[in-house]
Tab-separated table of C-alpha atoms in Angstrom:
chain	number	residue	atom	x	y	z
U	1	MET	CA	-0.138	0.046	-0.398
U	2	SER	CA	1.151	3.529	-0.850
U	3	LYS	CA	2.480	5.223	2.423
U	4	GLU	CA	1.535	8.947	0.291
U	5	TRP	CA	-0.853	10.977	2.459
U	6	PRO	CA	-4.270	11.162	-0.158
U	7	LEU	CA	-4.345	14.188	-2.316
U	8	TRP	CA	-6.868	16.720	-1.656
U	9	GLU	CA	-8.514	19.391	-3.922
U	10	VAL	CA	-8.958	22.772	-2.116
U	11	PHE	CA	-11.892	25.377	-2.213
U	12	ILE	CA	-11.692	28.747	-1.198
U	13	ARG	CA	-14.512	31.380	-0.916
U	14	GLY	CA	-13.242	34.900	-1.222
U	15	GLN	CA	-14.382	38.005	0.799
U	16	HIS	CA	-17.032	39.529	-1.444
U	17	GLY	CA	-19.536	36.610	-1.273
U	18	LEU	CA	-18.801	34.764	-4.191
U	19	SER	CA	-19.132	31.223	-4.652
U	20	HIS	CA	-15.990	28.997	-3.403
U	21	ARG	CA	-13.413	28.880	-6.353
U	22	HIS	CA	-10.994	26.146	-6.539
U	23	VAL	CA	-7.818	26.969	-5.551
U	24	GLY	CA	-5.461	23.836	-5.841
U	25	SER	CA	-4.822	20.612	-4.432
U	26	LEU	CA	-2.553	19.122	-1.239
U	27	HIS	CA	-1.608	15.870	0.428
U	28	ALA	CA	-3.171	15.685	3.617
U	29	PRO	CA	-3.776	12.330	6.174
U	30	ASP	CA	-7.633	13.418	6.723
U	31	GLU	CA	-10.108	16.175	6.056
U	32	GLU	CA	-9.040	18.404	9.614
U	33	MET	CA	-4.951	18.708	8.634
U	34	ALA	CA	-6.225	18.999	5.269
U	35	ILE	CA	-8.166	22.067	5.991
U	36	LYS	CA	-4.880	23.096	8.231
U	37	ASN	CA	-3.016	22.535	5.667
U	38	ALA	CA	-5.045	24.599	2.563
U	39	ARG	CA	-5.062	27.372	5.382
U	40	ASP	CA	-1.437	27.541	5.334
U	41	VAL	CA	-0.933	26.998	1.830
U	42	TYR	CA	-3.873	28.728	0.131
U	43	THR	CA	-4.667	31.610	2.394
U	44	ARG	CA	-1.428	33.197	3.747
U	45	ARG	CA	-2.714	37.069	2.506
U	46	ASN	CA	-6.507	36.559	3.520
U	47	GLU	CA	-7.411	35.286	0.678
U	48	GLY	CA	-10.794	33.406	1.893
U	49	VAL	CA	-13.330	33.418	4.418
U	50	SER	CA	-14.388	29.923	3.993
U	51	ILE	CA	-12.593	26.506	2.850
U	52	TRP	CA	-13.857	23.159	1.435
U	53	VAL	CA	-11.184	21.025	0.967
U	54	VAL	CA	-12.375	17.062	-1.122
U	55	GLU	CA	-10.421	14.047	-1.439
U	56	ALA	CA	-9.372	14.260	-4.963
U	57	ARG	CA	-10.411	10.539	-5.647
U	58	HIS	CA	-14.153	12.113	-4.942
U	59	ILE	CA	-14.385	13.827	-7.503
U	60	ALA	CA	-16.127	12.604	-10.995
U	61	ALA	CA	-15.040	14.602	-13.864
U	62	SER	CA	-15.962	15.095	-17.354
U	63	SER	CA	-13.407	14.635	-20.025
U	64	PRO	CA	-12.788	16.347	-22.662
U	65	GLU	CA	-13.780	13.793	-25.343
U	66	GLU	CA	-17.351	14.262	-24.509
U	67	LYS	CA	-17.015	17.988	-24.984
U	68	GLY	CA	-18.972	17.537	-28.378
U	69	PRO	CA	-21.892	15.878	-27.111
U	70	LEU	CA	-21.850	16.969	-23.834
U	71	TYR	CA	-22.013	20.296	-24.573
U	72	GLU	CA	-24.089	20.467	-28.241
U	73	PRO	CA	-27.722	21.033	-26.603
U	74	SER	CA	-26.740	24.005	-25.745
U	75	ASN	CA	-25.482	25.558	-29.475
U	76	SER	CA	-28.396	24.872	-30.680
U	77	LYS	CA	-30.137	26.998	-28.696
U	78	VAL	CA	-28.899	30.880	-29.319
U	79	TYR	CA	-32.842	31.991	-28.112
U	80	ARG	CA	-31.836	31.739	-24.461
U	81	HIS	CA	-29.423	34.339	-24.918
U	82	PRO	CA	-30.853	38.132	-24.219
U	83	THR	CA	-29.416	39.400	-27.314
U	84	PHE	CA	-31.450	36.994	-29.617
U	85	PHE	CA	-34.669	38.962	-28.930
U	86	ASP	CA	-34.662	42.690	-30.783
U	87	ILE	CA	-36.482	45.352	-28.841
U	88	PRO	CA	-37.006	48.444	-30.083
U	89	ASP	CA	-35.312	51.575	-29.022
U	90	ASP	CA	-38.882	53.413	-28.864
U	91	VAL	CA	-39.609	50.609	-25.798
U	92	GLY	CA	-36.768	51.786	-23.371
U	93	HIS	CA	-34.376	50.154	-21.538
U	94	MET	CA	-35.409	46.361	-20.773
P	1	MET	CA	16.539	29.463	-14.031
P	2	TYR	CA	14.593	27.710	-11.118
P	3	ALA	CA	14.659	25.324	-13.469
P	4	GLN	CA	17.957	25.170	-15.389
P	5	LEU	CA	19.035	22.527	-18.367
P	6	VAL	CA	15.874	20.912	-18.353
P	7	LYS	CA	16.473	17.883	-21.158
P	8	THR	CA	13.710	18.709	-23.561
P	9	ALA	CA	12.349	15.165	-24.773
P	10	GLY	CA	12.221	14.061	-28.313
P	11	THR	CA	14.242	15.122	-31.388
P	12	GLY	CA	13.264	18.880	-31.767
P	13	VAL	CA	10.298	20.561	-33.245
P	14	LYS	CA	8.545	18.420	-36.037
P	15	THR	CA	7.522	19.928	-38.909
P	16	ARG	CA	3.622	19.618	-40.058
P	17	GLU	CA	4.110	16.765	-42.132
P	18	GLU	CA	5.514	14.935	-39.862
P	19	MET	CA	3.101	15.417	-36.888
P	20	SER	CA	0.415	13.077	-36.400
P	21	ASP	CA	-3.019	14.212	-36.427
P	22	GLU	CA	-3.212	14.799	-33.042
P	23	GLU	CA	0.249	16.593	-32.659
P	24	ARG	CA	-0.931	19.267	-34.679
P	25	ASN	CA	-4.524	19.751	-33.559
P	26	PHE	CA	-2.062	19.995	-30.005
P	27	GLN	CA	0.446	22.462	-31.607
P	28	ASP	CA	-3.042	24.308	-33.394
P	29	ARG	CA	-4.232	24.250	-29.951
P	30	VAL	CA	-0.929	25.747	-27.982
P	31	ASP	CA	-0.731	28.322	-31.312
P	32	ARG	CA	-4.035	29.703	-30.383
P	33	ASP	CA	-3.220	30.338	-27.171
P	34	GLU	CA	-5.723	27.350	-25.422
P	35	LYS	CA	-4.441	26.027	-21.943
P	36	ILE	CA	-3.701	22.243	-22.170
P	37	GLU	CA	-4.930	20.836	-19.262
P	38	PRO	CA	-4.700	17.731	-17.496
P	39	LYS	CA	-7.041	15.476	-19.048
P	40	ASP	CA	-6.652	16.873	-22.630
P	41	TRP	CA	-4.290	14.856	-25.227
P	42	MET	CA	-0.664	15.812	-25.008
P	43	PRO	CA	2.426	14.286	-26.677
P	44	ASP	CA	4.490	11.697	-24.484
P	45	ASP	CA	7.204	14.092	-24.448
P	46	TYR	CA	5.632	17.261	-23.892
P	47	ARG	CA	4.123	15.616	-19.939
P	48	ALA	CA	7.796	14.000	-19.633
P	49	THR	CA	9.367	17.568	-20.244
P	50	LEU	CA	7.340	19.319	-18.071
P	51	ILE	CA	7.698	16.784	-14.960
P	52	ARG	CA	10.903	17.505	-15.035
P	53	GLN	CA	10.918	21.329	-15.656
P	54	ILE	CA	7.965	21.619	-12.764
P	55	GLY	CA	9.381	19.284	-10.674
P	56	GLN	CA	13.125	21.116	-10.792
P	57	HIS	CA	11.282	24.252	-10.394
P	58	ALA	CA	9.332	22.695	-7.317
P	59	HIS	CA	12.738	21.252	-5.664
P	60	SER	CA	14.354	24.907	-6.281
P	61	GLU	CA	11.679	26.226	-3.984
P	62	ILE	CA	11.515	23.417	-1.500
P	63	VAL	CA	16.018	23.339	-1.562
P	64	GLY	CA	16.110	27.431	-1.659
P	65	GLN	CA	14.274	27.283	1.768
P	66	LEU	CA	17.467	26.275	2.992
P	67	PRO	CA	20.284	29.140	2.440
P	68	GLU	CA	18.071	31.530	4.030
P	69	GLY	CA	16.453	29.679	6.777
P	70	ASN	CA	20.259	29.681	8.042
P	71	TRP	CA	19.694	33.564	9.020
P	72	ILE	CA	16.142	33.057	10.686
P	73	THR	CA	17.292	32.900	14.083
P	74	ARG	CA	19.760	35.362	13.616
P	75	ALA	CA	18.016	38.153	11.536
P	76	PRO	CA	19.168	41.390	13.198
P	77	THR	CA	15.953	42.510	14.776
P	78	LEU	CA	12.529	40.994	16.007
P	79	GLU	CA	10.817	42.399	12.432
P	80	ARG	CA	13.864	41.179	9.994
P	81	LYS	CA	13.271	37.628	11.732
P	82	ALA	CA	9.183	37.472	11.207
P	83	ILE	CA	9.628	38.576	7.565
P	84	LEU	CA	12.145	36.416	6.827
P	85	LEU	CA	10.154	33.532	8.092
P	86	ALA	CA	6.703	34.687	6.240
P	87	LYS	CA	9.174	34.798	3.113
P	88	VAL	CA	10.489	31.090	3.908
P	89	GLN	CA	7.186	29.527	4.555
P	90	ASP	CA	6.277	31.372	1.136
P	91	GLU	CA	9.117	29.682	-0.817
P	92	ALA	CA	7.153	26.314	1.040
P	93	GLY	CA	4.141	26.946	-0.282
P	94	HIS	CA	5.520	27.488	-4.284
P	95	GLY	CA	7.092	24.426	-3.613
P	96	LEU	CA	3.833	22.535	-2.617
P	97	TYR	CA	1.898	24.789	-5.709
P	98	LEU	CA	4.878	22.781	-8.267
P	99	TYR	CA	4.368	19.900	-6.801
P	100	GLY	CA	0.571	19.791	-6.844
P	101	ALA	CA	0.697	20.804	-11.112
P	102	ALA	CA	3.262	18.399	-11.430
P	103	GLU	CA	1.053	15.672	-10.199
P	104	THR	CA	-1.377	16.093	-12.539
P	105	LEU	CA	0.759	15.242	-14.839
P	106	GLY	CA	1.053	11.609	-13.733
P	107	VAL	CA	3.603	11.619	-11.415
P	108	THR	CA	3.339	11.330	-7.759
P	109	ARG	CA	4.528	13.010	-5.026
P	110	ASP	CA	6.648	10.751	-3.455
P	111	GLU	CA	8.315	10.116	-6.727
P	112	LEU	CA	9.280	12.975	-7.225
P	113	THR	CA	10.923	13.669	-3.139
P	114	GLU	CA	13.081	10.095	-4.274
P	115	GLU	CA	14.417	11.427	-7.257
P	116	LEU	CA	15.176	14.674	-5.296
P	117	LEU	CA	17.141	12.677	-3.052
P	118	SER	CA	18.695	10.610	-4.582
P	119	GLY	CA	20.184	13.084	-6.857
P	120	ARG	CA	18.440	12.457	-10.328
P	121	MET	CA	16.116	15.562	-10.308
P	122	LYS	CA	18.193	18.962	-10.059
P	123	TYR	CA	17.457	21.857	-8.358
P	124	SER	CA	18.489	25.184	-9.478
P	125	SER	CA	22.674	25.419	-9.139
P	126	ILE	CA	22.220	29.236	-6.811
P	127	PHE	CA	20.984	27.369	-3.693
P	128	ASN	CA	24.366	25.619	-3.262
P	129	TYR	CA	26.291	28.976	-2.097
P	130	PRO	CA	26.562	29.718	1.075
P	131	THR	CA	24.674	32.652	2.870
P	132	LEU	CA	27.876	34.375	4.813
P	133	ASN	CA	26.274	37.194	6.415
P	134	TRP	CA	23.035	38.885	6.722
P	135	ALA	CA	23.760	40.911	3.813
P	136	ASP	CA	23.834	37.762	2.248
P	137	ILE	CA	20.142	37.894	3.235
P	138	GLY	CA	19.184	40.958	1.381
P	139	ALA	CA	21.099	39.787	-2.071
P	140	VAL	CA	19.421	36.672	-2.138
P	141	GLY	CA	15.835	38.048	-2.291
P	142	TRP	CA	17.398	41.312	-4.569
P	143	LEU	CA	19.105	39.555	-7.043
P	144	VAL	CA	18.041	35.523	-6.520
P	145	ASP	CA	14.504	36.488	-6.539
P	146	GLY	CA	14.459	39.038	-8.882
P	147	ALA	CA	15.949	36.791	-11.717
P	148	ALA	CA	13.477	33.959	-10.499
P	149	ILE	CA	11.092	37.098	-11.383
P	150	MET	CA	12.472	37.751	-14.302
P	151	ASN	CA	11.707	33.979	-15.410
P	152	GLN	CA	8.460	33.251	-13.669
P	153	VAL	CA	6.263	36.375	-15.173
P	154	PRO	CA	6.475	35.671	-18.586
P	155	LEU	CA	5.346	31.249	-17.787
P	156	GLN	CA	2.426	32.742	-16.432
P	157	ARG	CA	1.158	32.370	-20.061
P	158	THR	CA	2.811	28.882	-20.191
P	159	SER	CA	0.523	26.025	-22.153
P	160	TYR	CA	0.113	24.045	-19.346
P	161	GLY	CA	-3.025	25.206	-17.422
P	162	PRO	CA	-1.907	24.052	-13.956
P	163	TYR	CA	1.730	25.276	-14.495
P	164	SER	CA	0.208	28.806	-15.501
P	165	ARG	CA	-1.770	28.715	-12.468
P	166	ALA	CA	0.909	28.492	-10.206
P	167	MET	CA	2.694	30.533	-11.904
P	168	ILE	CA	0.137	33.435	-11.350
P	169	ARG	CA	-0.156	32.717	-7.454
P	170	ILE	CA	3.794	32.911	-7.202
P	171	CYS	CA	4.193	35.740	-8.893
P	172	LYS	CA	1.933	37.581	-6.997
P	173	GLU	CA	3.837	36.751	-3.802
P	174	GLU	CA	7.493	36.784	-5.056
P	175	SER	CA	7.535	40.800	-5.821
P	176	PHE	CA	7.246	41.178	-1.945
P	177	HIS	CA	10.791	38.707	-1.680
P	178	GLN	CA	12.464	40.795	-3.632
P	179	ARG	CA	10.803	43.827	-1.894
P	180	GLN	CA	12.223	42.752	1.453
P	181	GLY	CA	15.597	42.194	-0.057
P	182	TYR	CA	16.407	45.540	-1.368
P	183	ASP	CA	14.829	46.765	1.573
P	184	ILE	CA	17.453	45.118	3.369
P	185	MET	CA	20.443	46.038	1.162
P	186	MET	CA	19.308	49.660	1.054
P	187	LYS	CA	20.175	49.771	4.653
P	188	MET	CA	23.124	47.840	5.132
P	189	ALA	CA	24.514	50.677	1.816
P	190	ALA	CA	22.516	53.265	3.763
P	191	GLY	CA	25.231	52.364	7.462
P	192	ASN	CA	28.554	52.505	8.477
P	193	ASP	CA	31.523	51.123	6.489
P	194	ALA	CA	31.495	48.230	7.837
P	195	GLN	CA	27.774	46.933	6.831
P	196	ARG	CA	28.778	48.990	3.294
P	197	ARG	CA	31.698	46.591	2.657
P	198	MET	CA	29.820	43.827	3.590
P	199	ALA	CA	26.566	44.758	1.278
P	200	GLN	CA	29.169	45.093	-1.627
P	201	ASP	CA	30.919	41.244	-0.544
P	202	ALA	CA	27.722	40.055	-1.074
P	203	LEU	CA	27.061	41.648	-4.228
P	204	ASN	CA	30.542	40.345	-5.276
P	205	ARG	CA	29.511	36.603	-4.330
P	206	PHE	CA	25.835	36.429	-5.429
P	207	TRP	CA	26.642	38.754	-8.995
P	208	TYR	CA	27.750	35.922	-11.034
P	209	PRO	CA	25.850	32.930	-9.398
P	210	SER	CA	22.707	35.012	-10.059
P	211	LEU	CA	23.238	35.190	-14.237
P	212	MET	CA	24.175	31.322	-14.082
P	213	MET	CA	20.411	31.161	-12.895
P	214	PHE	CA	19.215	31.489	-16.284
P	215	GLY	CA	21.707	28.846	-17.833
P	216	PRO	CA	23.945	29.131	-20.520
P	217	SER	CA	23.551	30.425	-23.920
P	218	ASP	CA	20.643	28.218	-25.565
P	219	LYS	CA	19.467	30.223	-28.556
P	220	ASP	CA	20.908	27.462	-31.001
P	221	SER	CA	19.613	24.614	-29.046
P	222	VAL	CA	16.888	22.315	-30.898
P	223	HIS	CA	15.702	21.262	-27.268
P	224	SER	CA	15.015	25.280	-26.189
P	225	ALA	CA	13.327	25.447	-30.135
P	226	GLN	CA	11.056	22.392	-29.008
P	227	SER	CA	9.781	24.036	-25.337
P	228	LEU	CA	9.884	27.639	-26.890
P	229	ALA	CA	6.942	25.958	-29.651
P	230	TRP	CA	5.328	24.438	-26.913
P	231	LYS	CA	5.118	27.315	-25.008
P	232	ILE	CA	6.721	25.349	-21.627
P	233	LYS	CA	9.561	28.090	-21.996
P	234	ILE	CA	8.664	32.049	-23.025
P	235	ASP	CA	11.986	33.540	-23.600
P	236	THR	CA	15.836	32.424	-24.047
P	237	ASN	CA	18.028	31.946	-21.164
P	238	ASP	CA	19.743	34.463	-23.198
P	239	GLU	CA	17.377	36.919	-23.406
P	240	LEU	CA	15.823	37.002	-19.534
P	241	ARG	CA	19.604	37.368	-18.602
P	242	GLN	CA	19.969	41.162	-20.234
P	243	ARG	CA	16.550	41.713	-18.897
P	244	PHE	CA	17.588	40.534	-15.566
P	245	VAL	CA	21.343	42.786	-16.304
P	246	ASP	CA	19.761	45.964	-17.626
P	247	GLN	CA	16.873	45.836	-14.767
P	248	THR	CA	19.619	45.806	-11.776
P	249	VAL	CA	22.264	47.905	-13.121
P	250	PRO	CA	20.387	51.163	-11.975
P	251	GLN	CA	19.554	49.502	-8.883
P	252	ALA	CA	22.816	49.008	-7.726
P	253	LYS	CA	23.883	52.311	-8.824
P	254	TYR	CA	21.000	53.740	-6.311
P	255	LEU	CA	22.534	51.732	-3.380
P	256	GLY	CA	26.256	52.847	-4.219
P	257	LEU	CA	27.414	49.460	-5.098
P	258	THR	CA	29.575	48.691	-7.577
P	259	ILE	CA	28.799	45.176	-9.754
P	260	PRO	CA	31.794	43.160	-9.965
P	261	ASP	CA	32.515	43.926	-13.688
P	262	GLU	CA	34.799	46.124	-15.614
P	263	HIS	CA	33.500	45.290	-19.205
P	264	LEU	CA	29.547	46.438	-17.896
P	265	LYS	CA	28.737	49.489	-20.393
P	266	TRP	CA	25.903	50.963	-21.685
P	267	ASN	CA	25.681	49.923	-25.346
P	268	GLU	CA	24.262	53.131	-27.380
P	269	ASP	CA	23.328	50.862	-30.247
P	270	ARG	CA	22.038	48.017	-28.576
P	271	GLY	CA	19.697	49.771	-26.397
P	272	ALA	CA	21.306	47.465	-23.545
P	273	HIS	CA	24.478	46.705	-21.307
P	274	ASP	CA	26.950	45.034	-22.651
P	275	PHE	CA	28.326	42.407	-19.432
P	276	SER	CA	30.630	39.586	-18.640
P	277	GLU	CA	29.511	36.160	-18.998
P	278	PRO	CA	29.847	33.947	-16.161
P	279	ASP	CA	32.015	31.161	-15.180
P	280	TRP	CA	30.346	28.362	-17.025
P	281	THR	CA	33.099	25.627	-15.694
P	282	GLU	CA	32.293	26.976	-12.104
P	283	PHE	CA	28.469	26.202	-13.186
P	284	PHE	CA	29.171	22.724	-14.599
P	285	ASN	CA	30.914	21.996	-11.386
P	286	VAL	CA	27.906	23.121	-9.314
P	287	ILE	CA	25.414	21.384	-11.543
P	288	LYS	CA	27.729	17.954	-11.037
P	289	GLY	CA	27.793	17.987	-7.281
P	290	LYS	CA	30.726	19.961	-6.821
P	291	GLY	CA	29.243	23.440	-5.247
P	292	PRO	CA	30.464	25.026	-2.293
P	293	CYS	CA	27.000	23.729	-0.494
P	294	ASN	CA	25.852	20.732	-2.724
P	295	VAL	CA	26.569	18.053	0.302
P	296	GLU	CA	24.961	20.125	2.723
P	297	ARG	CA	21.824	20.571	1.350
P	298	MET	CA	21.046	17.223	0.225
P	299	GLU	CA	22.004	16.000	3.601
P	300	ALA	CA	19.611	18.576	5.076
P	301	ARG	CA	17.061	17.367	2.662
P	302	VAL	CA	17.537	13.587	3.356
P	303	LYS	CA	17.268	13.910	7.040
P	304	ALA	CA	14.126	16.246	7.037
P	305	TRP	CA	12.640	13.246	4.870
P	306	GLU	CA	14.028	10.595	7.325
P	307	ASP	CA	13.250	11.961	10.459
P	308	GLY	CA	10.029	13.040	9.296
P	309	ALA	CA	8.264	9.584	8.795
P	310	TRP	CA	7.056	8.791	11.754
P	311	VAL	CA	5.221	11.806	11.847
P	312	ARG	CA	3.606	10.775	8.395
P	313	ASP	CA	2.987	7.380	9.060
P	314	GLY	CA	1.554	8.166	12.127
P	315	LEU	CA	-0.727	10.661	11.546
P	316	MET	CA	-1.473	8.215	8.617
P	317	ALA	CA	-2.176	5.410	11.128
P	318	HIS	CA	-4.246	7.885	13.326
P	319	ALA	CA	-6.496	8.956	10.094
P	320	ARG	CA	-7.072	5.482	9.253
P	321	LYS	CA	-8.305	5.014	13.000
P	322	LYS	CA	-10.658	7.580	12.866
P	323	THR	CA	-12.387	6.217	9.586
P	324	ALA	CA	-12.610	2.837	11.263
P	325	ALA	CA	-13.865	3.791	14.075
P	326	ARG	CA	-16.717	6.235	12.450
P	327	THR	CA	-17.407	3.277	10.133
P	328	ALA	CA	-18.705	1.072	12.905
P	329	ALA	CA	-20.174	3.447	14.802
P	330	GLU	CA	-22.464	4.095	11.377
């Protein structure tokens, strides 16, 4: 069995109420140490107000080869964007 | 630089006709400045070269803590000590970002550590020089971190996504490092005669080793041409070295210190300084392990790894026990 500590992915919420954002990864024996290490590695300059850590093996990810079929359904629906519709200037701001 | 003499895998840049369809698509993406991400297809040589380059860069950050750590207990004031401690902690962080980026290419952290400790992977030659007096800590921040920034700023645009993101984080933090070094140099240069002598002595000893950080000229190297085409190298070694000299000369002048190069002068035609090359024989000796501190640096890393084994194992055993207890309770 590998003696290496498991790999964790680190997510940080910044100061301004935005979502947690992936900032990088680190190794730690358990979640408690992962959070402490994340604080030392990724928030040395007040970068965040909240830390999430998740073991990398628990993350499922889409693969680049599926890019076509995966996103195709949204490519054909241009009417989802507000700019699809022409509103006359006389109507004013909408 | 922090990665010197990285051997680019492969036989040089292929023509479009020689490339496979996959290789052509890959090169097109790089040319369009699209980032390559871990799960994307990439040539084996690109992957192998990046592991070497990012690994060597990471090792340099970690070994680079040693010459500065040497002065933490002897910093002249509590404030200087706190600043140096924060700087050295940053270097550890930089090493970790980079190890993280290298691991996305399919190498493990332990493999990288073992490659360093066995001497198969290198770290920057600069860290095999000793820090003999407090002014050396100023010179290291000013010149060594200054040279590092010169290389790392363009690498923020490198083609490999995780490497680029690590470089962006590092560059944000690196500027503090260079300024704290220059701040020490200003204090020393404005001090008494003894302090000024120390500052000049530190510049004398660190000047040429800093120029060596960029590595020997690679303008004719087919390997560098491949790394440039892949955008894992952005400028040639000579371009970066020239930029570093041009930036540093006025900074030395402000300090009232003399750069130890009698051939250094402004060349109006080139719009750049002419300067003497460092002693490349010395450089290759240091790379081969014959620098003043190679043995000491490696001993320190091996000792840290071996002495820390029981902590790593103990914490892992504790984590397994906790998980087992929690599973049993559920």
